[in-house]
Coordinates of C-alpha atoms in Angstrom, one line a residue:
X1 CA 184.1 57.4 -18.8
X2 CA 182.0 55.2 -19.8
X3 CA 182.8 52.2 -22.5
X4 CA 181.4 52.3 -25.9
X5 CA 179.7 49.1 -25.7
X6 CA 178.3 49.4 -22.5
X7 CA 176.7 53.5 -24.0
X8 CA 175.4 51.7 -27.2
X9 CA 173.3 49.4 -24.4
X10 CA 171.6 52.0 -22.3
X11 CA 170.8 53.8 -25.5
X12 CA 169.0 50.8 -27.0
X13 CA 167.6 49.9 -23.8
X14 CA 166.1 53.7 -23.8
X15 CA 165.1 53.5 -27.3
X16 CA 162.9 50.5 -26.3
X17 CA 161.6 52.4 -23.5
X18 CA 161.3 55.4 -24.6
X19 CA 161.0 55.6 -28.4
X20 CA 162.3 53.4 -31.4
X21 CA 165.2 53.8 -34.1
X22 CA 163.4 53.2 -37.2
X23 CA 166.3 52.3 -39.6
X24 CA 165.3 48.8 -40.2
X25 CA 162.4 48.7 -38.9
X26 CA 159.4 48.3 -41.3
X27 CA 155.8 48.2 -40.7
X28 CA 155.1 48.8 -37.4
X29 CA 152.9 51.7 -37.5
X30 CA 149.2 52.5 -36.9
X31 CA 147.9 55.5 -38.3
X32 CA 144.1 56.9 -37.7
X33 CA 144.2 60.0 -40.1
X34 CA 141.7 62.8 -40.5
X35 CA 141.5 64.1 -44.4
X36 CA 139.5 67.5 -43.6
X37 CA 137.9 68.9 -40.4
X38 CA 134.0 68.7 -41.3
X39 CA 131.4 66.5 -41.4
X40 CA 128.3 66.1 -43.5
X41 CA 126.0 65.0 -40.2
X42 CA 125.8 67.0 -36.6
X43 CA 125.3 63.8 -34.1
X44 CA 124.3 64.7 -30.9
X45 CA 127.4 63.5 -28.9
X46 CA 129.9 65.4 -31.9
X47 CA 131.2 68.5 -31.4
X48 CA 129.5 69.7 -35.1
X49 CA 126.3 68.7 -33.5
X50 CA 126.2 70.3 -29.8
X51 CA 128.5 73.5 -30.6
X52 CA 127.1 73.5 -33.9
X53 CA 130.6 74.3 -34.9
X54 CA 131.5 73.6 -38.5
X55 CA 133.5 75.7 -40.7
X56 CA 132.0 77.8 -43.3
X57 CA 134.7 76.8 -44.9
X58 CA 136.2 73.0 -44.8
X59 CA 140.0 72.5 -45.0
X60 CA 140.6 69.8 -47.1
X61 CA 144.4 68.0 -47.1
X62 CA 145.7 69.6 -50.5
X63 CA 146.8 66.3 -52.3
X64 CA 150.5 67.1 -52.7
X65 CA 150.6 67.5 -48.7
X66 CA 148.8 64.0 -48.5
X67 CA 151.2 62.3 -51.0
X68 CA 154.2 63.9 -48.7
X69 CA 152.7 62.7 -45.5
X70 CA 152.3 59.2 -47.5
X71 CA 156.1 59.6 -48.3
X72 CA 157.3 60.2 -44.6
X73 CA 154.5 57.4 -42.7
X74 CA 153.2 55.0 -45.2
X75 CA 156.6 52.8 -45.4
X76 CA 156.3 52.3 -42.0
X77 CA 152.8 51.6 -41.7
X78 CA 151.0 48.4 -40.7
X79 CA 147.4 50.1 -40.4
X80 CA 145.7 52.8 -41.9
X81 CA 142.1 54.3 -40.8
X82 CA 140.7 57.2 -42.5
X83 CA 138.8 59.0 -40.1
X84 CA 138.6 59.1 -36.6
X85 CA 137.2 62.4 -36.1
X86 CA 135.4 63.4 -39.5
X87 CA 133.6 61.4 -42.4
X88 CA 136.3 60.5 -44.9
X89 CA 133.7 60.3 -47.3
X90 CA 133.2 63.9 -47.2
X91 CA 136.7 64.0 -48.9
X92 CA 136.3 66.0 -52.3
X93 CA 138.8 63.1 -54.3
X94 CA 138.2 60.4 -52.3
X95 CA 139.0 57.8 -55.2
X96 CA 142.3 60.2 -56.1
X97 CA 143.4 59.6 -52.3
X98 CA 142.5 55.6 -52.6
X99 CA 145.1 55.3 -55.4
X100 CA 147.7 57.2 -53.7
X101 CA 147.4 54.6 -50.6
X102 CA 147.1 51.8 -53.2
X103 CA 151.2 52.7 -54.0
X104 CA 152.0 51.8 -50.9
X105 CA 150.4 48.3 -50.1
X106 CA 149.4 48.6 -46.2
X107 CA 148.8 45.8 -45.2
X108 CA 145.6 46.8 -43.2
X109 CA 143.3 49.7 -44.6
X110 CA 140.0 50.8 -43.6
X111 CA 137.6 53.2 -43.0
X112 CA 135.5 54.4 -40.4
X113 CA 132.1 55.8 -41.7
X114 CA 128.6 57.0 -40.7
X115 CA 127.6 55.1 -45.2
X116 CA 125.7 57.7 -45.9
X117 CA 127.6 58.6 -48.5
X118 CA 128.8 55.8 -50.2
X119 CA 128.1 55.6 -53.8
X120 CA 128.6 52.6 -56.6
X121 CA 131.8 54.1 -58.0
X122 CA 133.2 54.3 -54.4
X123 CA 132.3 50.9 -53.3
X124 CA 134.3 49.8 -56.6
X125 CA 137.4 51.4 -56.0
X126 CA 137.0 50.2 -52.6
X127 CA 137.0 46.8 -53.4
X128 CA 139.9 47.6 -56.1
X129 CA 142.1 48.5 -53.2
X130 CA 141.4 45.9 -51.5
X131 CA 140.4 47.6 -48.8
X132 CA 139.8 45.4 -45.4
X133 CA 136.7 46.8 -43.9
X134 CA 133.9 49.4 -43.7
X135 CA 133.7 50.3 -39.7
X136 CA 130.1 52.0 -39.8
X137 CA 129.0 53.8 -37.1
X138 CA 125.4 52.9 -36.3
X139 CA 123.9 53.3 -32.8
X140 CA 120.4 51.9 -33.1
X141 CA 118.3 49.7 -35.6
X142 CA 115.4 51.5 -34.5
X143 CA 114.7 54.2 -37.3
X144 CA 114.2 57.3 -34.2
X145 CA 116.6 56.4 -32.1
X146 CA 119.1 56.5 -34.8
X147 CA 117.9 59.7 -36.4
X148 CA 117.5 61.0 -32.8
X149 CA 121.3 60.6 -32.4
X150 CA 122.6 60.9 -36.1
X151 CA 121.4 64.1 -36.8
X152 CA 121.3 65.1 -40.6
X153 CA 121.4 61.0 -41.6
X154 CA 118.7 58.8 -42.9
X155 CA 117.6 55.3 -41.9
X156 CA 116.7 53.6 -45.1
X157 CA 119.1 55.2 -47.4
X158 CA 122.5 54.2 -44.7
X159 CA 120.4 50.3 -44.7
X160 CA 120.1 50.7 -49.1
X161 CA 123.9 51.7 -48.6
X162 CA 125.3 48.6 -46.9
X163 CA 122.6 46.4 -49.0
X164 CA 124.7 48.4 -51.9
X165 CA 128.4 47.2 -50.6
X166 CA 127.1 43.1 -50.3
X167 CA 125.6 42.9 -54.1
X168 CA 128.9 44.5 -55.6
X169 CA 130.8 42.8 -53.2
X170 CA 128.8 39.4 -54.5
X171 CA 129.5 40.3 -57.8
X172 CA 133.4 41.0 -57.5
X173 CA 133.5 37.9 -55.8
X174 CA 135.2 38.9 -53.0
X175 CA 134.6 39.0 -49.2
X176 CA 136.2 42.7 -48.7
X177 CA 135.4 45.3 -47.4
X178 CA 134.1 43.2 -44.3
X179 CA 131.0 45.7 -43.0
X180 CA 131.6 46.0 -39.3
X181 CA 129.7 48.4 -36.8
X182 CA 130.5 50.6 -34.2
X183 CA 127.6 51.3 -31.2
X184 CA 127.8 54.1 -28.4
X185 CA 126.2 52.4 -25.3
X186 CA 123.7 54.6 -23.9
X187 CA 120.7 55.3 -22.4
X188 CA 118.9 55.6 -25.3
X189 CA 119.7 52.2 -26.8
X190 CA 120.5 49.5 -24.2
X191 CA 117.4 48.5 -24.0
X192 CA 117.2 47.2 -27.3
X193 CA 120.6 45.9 -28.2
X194 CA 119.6 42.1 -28.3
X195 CA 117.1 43.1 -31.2
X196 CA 120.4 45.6 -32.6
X197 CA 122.5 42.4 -32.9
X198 CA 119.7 40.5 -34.8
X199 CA 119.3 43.2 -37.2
X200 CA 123.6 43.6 -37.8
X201 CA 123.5 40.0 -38.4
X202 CA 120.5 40.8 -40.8
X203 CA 122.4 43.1 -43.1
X204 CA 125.7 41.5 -43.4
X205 CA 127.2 42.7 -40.4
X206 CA 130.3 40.4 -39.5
X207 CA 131.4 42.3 -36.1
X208 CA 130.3 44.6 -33.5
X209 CA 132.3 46.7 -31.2
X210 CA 130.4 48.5 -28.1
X211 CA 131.8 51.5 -26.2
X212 CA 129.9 53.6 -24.1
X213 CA 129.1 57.1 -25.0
X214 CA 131.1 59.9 -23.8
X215 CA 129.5 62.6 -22.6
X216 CA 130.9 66.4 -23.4
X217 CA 130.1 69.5 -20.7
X218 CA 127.9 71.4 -24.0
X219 CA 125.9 68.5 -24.9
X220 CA 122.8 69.6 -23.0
X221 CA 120.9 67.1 -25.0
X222 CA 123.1 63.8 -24.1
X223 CA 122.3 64.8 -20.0
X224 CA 121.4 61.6 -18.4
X225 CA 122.7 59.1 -21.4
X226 CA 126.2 57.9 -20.0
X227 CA 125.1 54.2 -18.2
X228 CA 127.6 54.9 -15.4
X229 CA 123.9 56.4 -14.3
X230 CA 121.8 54.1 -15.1
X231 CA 124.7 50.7 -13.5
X232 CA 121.6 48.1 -12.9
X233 CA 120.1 48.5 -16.5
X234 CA 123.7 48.3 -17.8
X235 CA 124.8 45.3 -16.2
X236 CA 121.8 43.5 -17.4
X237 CA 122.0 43.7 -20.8
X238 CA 126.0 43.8 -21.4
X239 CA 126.0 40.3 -19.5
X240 CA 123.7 39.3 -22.4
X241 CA 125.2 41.1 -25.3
X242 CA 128.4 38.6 -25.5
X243 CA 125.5 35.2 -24.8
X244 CA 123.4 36.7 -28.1
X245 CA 126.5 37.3 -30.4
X246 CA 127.6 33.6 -29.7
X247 CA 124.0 32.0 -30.5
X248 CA 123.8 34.4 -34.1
X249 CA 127.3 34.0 -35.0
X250 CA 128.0 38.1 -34.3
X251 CA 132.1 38.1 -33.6
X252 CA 132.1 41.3 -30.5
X253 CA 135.2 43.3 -31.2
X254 CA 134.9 45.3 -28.1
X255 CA 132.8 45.2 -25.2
X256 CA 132.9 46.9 -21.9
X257 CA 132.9 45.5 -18.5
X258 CA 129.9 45.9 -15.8
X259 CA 129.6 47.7 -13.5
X260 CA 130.7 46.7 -10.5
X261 CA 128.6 47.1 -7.1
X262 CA 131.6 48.4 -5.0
X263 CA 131.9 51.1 -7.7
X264 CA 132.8 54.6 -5.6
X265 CA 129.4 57.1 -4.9
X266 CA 128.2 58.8 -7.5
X267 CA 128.4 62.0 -4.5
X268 CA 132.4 61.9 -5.7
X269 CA 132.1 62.7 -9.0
X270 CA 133.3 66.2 -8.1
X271 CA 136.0 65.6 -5.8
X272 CA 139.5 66.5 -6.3
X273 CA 140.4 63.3 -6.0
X274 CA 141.8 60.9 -8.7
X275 CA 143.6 57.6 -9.7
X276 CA 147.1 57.7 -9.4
X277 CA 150.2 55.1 -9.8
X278 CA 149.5 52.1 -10.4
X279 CA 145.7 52.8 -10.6
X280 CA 146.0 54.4 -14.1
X281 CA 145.5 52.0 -16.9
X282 CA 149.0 51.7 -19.2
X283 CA 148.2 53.1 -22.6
X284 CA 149.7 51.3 -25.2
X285 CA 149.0 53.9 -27.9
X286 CA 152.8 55.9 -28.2
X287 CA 154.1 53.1 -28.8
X288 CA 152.5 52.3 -32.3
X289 CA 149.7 54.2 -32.8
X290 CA 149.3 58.0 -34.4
X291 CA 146.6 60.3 -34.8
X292 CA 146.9 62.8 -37.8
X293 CA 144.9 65.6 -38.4
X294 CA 144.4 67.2 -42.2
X295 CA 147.0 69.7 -41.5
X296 CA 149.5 67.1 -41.1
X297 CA 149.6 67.7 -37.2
X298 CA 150.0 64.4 -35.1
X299 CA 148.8 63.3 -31.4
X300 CA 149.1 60.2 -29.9
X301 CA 145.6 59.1 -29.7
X302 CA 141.5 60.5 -30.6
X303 CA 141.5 62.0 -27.2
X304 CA 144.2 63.8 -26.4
X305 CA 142.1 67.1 -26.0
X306 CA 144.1 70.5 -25.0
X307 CA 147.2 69.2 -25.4
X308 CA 150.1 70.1 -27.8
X309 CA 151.0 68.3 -31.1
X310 CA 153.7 65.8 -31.7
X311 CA 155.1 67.0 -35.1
X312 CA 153.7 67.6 -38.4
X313 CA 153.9 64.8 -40.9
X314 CA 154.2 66.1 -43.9
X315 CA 156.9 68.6 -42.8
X316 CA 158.8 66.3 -40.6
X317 CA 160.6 63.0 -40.9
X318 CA 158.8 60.5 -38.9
X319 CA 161.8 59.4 -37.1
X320 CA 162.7 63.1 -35.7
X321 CA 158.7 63.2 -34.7
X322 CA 158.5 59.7 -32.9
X323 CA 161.9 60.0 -31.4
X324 CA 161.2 63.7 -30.4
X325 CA 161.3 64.9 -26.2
X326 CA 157.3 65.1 -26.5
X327 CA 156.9 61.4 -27.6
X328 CA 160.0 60.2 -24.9
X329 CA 158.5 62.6 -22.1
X330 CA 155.0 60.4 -22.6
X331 CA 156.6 57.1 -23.2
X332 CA 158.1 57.8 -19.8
X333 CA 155.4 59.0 -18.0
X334 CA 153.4 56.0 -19.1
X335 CA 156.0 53.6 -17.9
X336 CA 155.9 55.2 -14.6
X337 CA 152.5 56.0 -13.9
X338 CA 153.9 59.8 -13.4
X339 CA 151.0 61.3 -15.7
X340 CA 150.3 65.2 -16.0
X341 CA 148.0 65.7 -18.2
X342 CA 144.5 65.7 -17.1
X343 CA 143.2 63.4 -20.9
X344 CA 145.5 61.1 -19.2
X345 CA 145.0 61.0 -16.2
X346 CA 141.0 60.8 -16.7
X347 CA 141.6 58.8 -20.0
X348 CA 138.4 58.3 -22.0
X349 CA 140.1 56.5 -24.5
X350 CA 139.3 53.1 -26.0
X351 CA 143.1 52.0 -24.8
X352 CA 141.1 50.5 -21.5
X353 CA 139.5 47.7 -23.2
X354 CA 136.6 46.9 -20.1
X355 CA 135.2 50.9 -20.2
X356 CA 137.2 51.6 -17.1
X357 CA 133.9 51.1 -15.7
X358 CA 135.1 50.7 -12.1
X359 CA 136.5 54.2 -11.8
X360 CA 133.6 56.8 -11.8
X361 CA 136.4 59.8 -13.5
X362 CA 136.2 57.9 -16.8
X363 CA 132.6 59.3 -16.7
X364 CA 133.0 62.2 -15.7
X365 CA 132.0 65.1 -18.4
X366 CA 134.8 66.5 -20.7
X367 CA 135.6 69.1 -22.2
X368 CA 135.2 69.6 -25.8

């Protein structure tokens, strides 16, 4: 039988493989959280704009479930980001859920938004909460281009919003919320992304992350925009992106690789065949990140399409759901390069940080 001492070392040596103990530790948590499962636009790459499929009805997170999944995840969290799948402004007490967070002093708090919503009073309460940035998802500077892919938005009014956040942020006197963008790389817009850069710096824009666009089986009107098409045009003008960012002062959060000219035939896309092993790029994300939905349900990153959930937070501790078999069964597979699930093994997530863009299967058409 084994001794006690040497049991209580393979189980922490486990534990830091596969999962953590969480007694003690404090604030080491990422959480991307979802409070409904709407959307006030339809953008051509979304699911609400290609299925055409949101509810009649919205479920909103009830605010007693939110202020229980605050109870069980906030202590531990480092990071949170309201939404990665939905507009949290679409939220019906937005400011109600900002003072909830504000009990719980995360140290890093921001939102992810398309602005078209943004109003004085939240841009206040914003800044009250000292929140750390506005992440604003804006794919072109060119007026229909961006309408083309933002579906339901408007040009001038999302440009009078950010011009909004910099006067009140002038007159709190404070530099927070930081307004950074997100762009979707694609056929569409690469062309024109020096000119994009100019016109973030022109609004206030502090920071730019790029990622290309991914491209769902149903979105008959996004055929031909993934750049894994179009390599030569790509490589051109991501090679200059990073030169532009450094003459204007524009910090790039994220930026994908080129494409490289010993990149497998496009004639292969449809073969069975697929990265394996070593080939598969380690995802960090069970280790500290979680994705919850507003039903409380959690996965273990944006993309983790078909699978099962992890645990619900607001019914659940959040040690029994990190520590569960789900969470130790992944951990493992990661560490082994074992995978089995096919949104893992053809991973479009942002975990890659260069686009995957020698491996032709990130590309390939997913479904939604």
């Amino acid at each position: 039988m084994l001794g006690s001492s040497i049991v209580k070392n393979l189980r922490t040596r486990f534990l830091r493989q596969q999962g953590y103990d969480l007694i003690g530790k404090r604030r080491f948590l990422s959480i991307f959280l979802d409070l409904h499962n709407s959307c006030n636009l339809a953008c051509r790459m979304c699911h609400f704009g290609f299925k055409k499929d949101k509810p009649k009805s919205p479920h909103f997170i009830k605010m007693g479930d939110f202020k229980r999944l605050a109870e069980n995840m906030f202590p531990f969290t480092s990071e949170l980001a309201l939404s990665p799948c939905t507009e949290p402004l679409f939220y019906q007490d937005f400011i109600g859920l900002l003072k909830v967070i504000g009990q719980y002093k995360i140290p890093y708090f921001w939102l992810m938004t398309n602005a078209t919503l943004l109003t004085e009073e939240i841009v206040i309460e914003l800044i009250k909460a000292e929140t750390n940035r506005l992440l604003i998802s804006f794919d072109s500077h060119i007026k229909e281009i961006y309408e083309r892919i933002k579906i339901g938005s408007n040009f001038e009014k999302v440009v009078a919003n950010i011009e909004m956040v910099n006067r009140l942020k002038q007159e709190h006197g404070t530099e927070y919320p930081k307004i950074n963008f997100n762009c979707l790389l694609m056929r569409s817009n690469i062309e024109h992304v020096i000119e994009y850069l100019e016109f973030i710096k022109s609004i206030g824009g502090t920071k730019v992350g790029f990622f290309h666009v991914i491209i769902f089986k149903d979105a008959l009107k996004m055929k031909g925009e993934s750049l894994f098409h179009h390599k030569k045009i790509a490589n051109k003008y991501l090679e200059k992106i990073p030169k532009k960012a450094r003459e204007i002062g524009i910090e790039i959060e994220r930026l994908p690789g080129k494409f490289f000219a010993g990149a497998r035939s496009e004639e292969r896309l449809n073969s069975k065949e697929r990265p394996h092993g070593h080939d598969i790029p380690k995802c960090r994300y069970p280790w500290y990140l979680m994705v919850a939905d507003c039903y409380g349900n959690i996965r273990p990153c944006e993309f983790w399409f078909g699978q099962e959930s992890f645990g619900n937070s607001i019914e659940d501790s959040l040690n029994n759901i990190w520590n569960n078999s789900r969470y130790r069964r992944l951990r493992k597979e990661l560490l082994t390069g074992r995978l089995t699930r096919s949104c893992c093994i053809n991973c479009v997530s942002m975990s890659s940080l260069n686009g995957r863009v020698d491996d032709e299967s990130a590309f390939l058409e997913v479904e939604g």
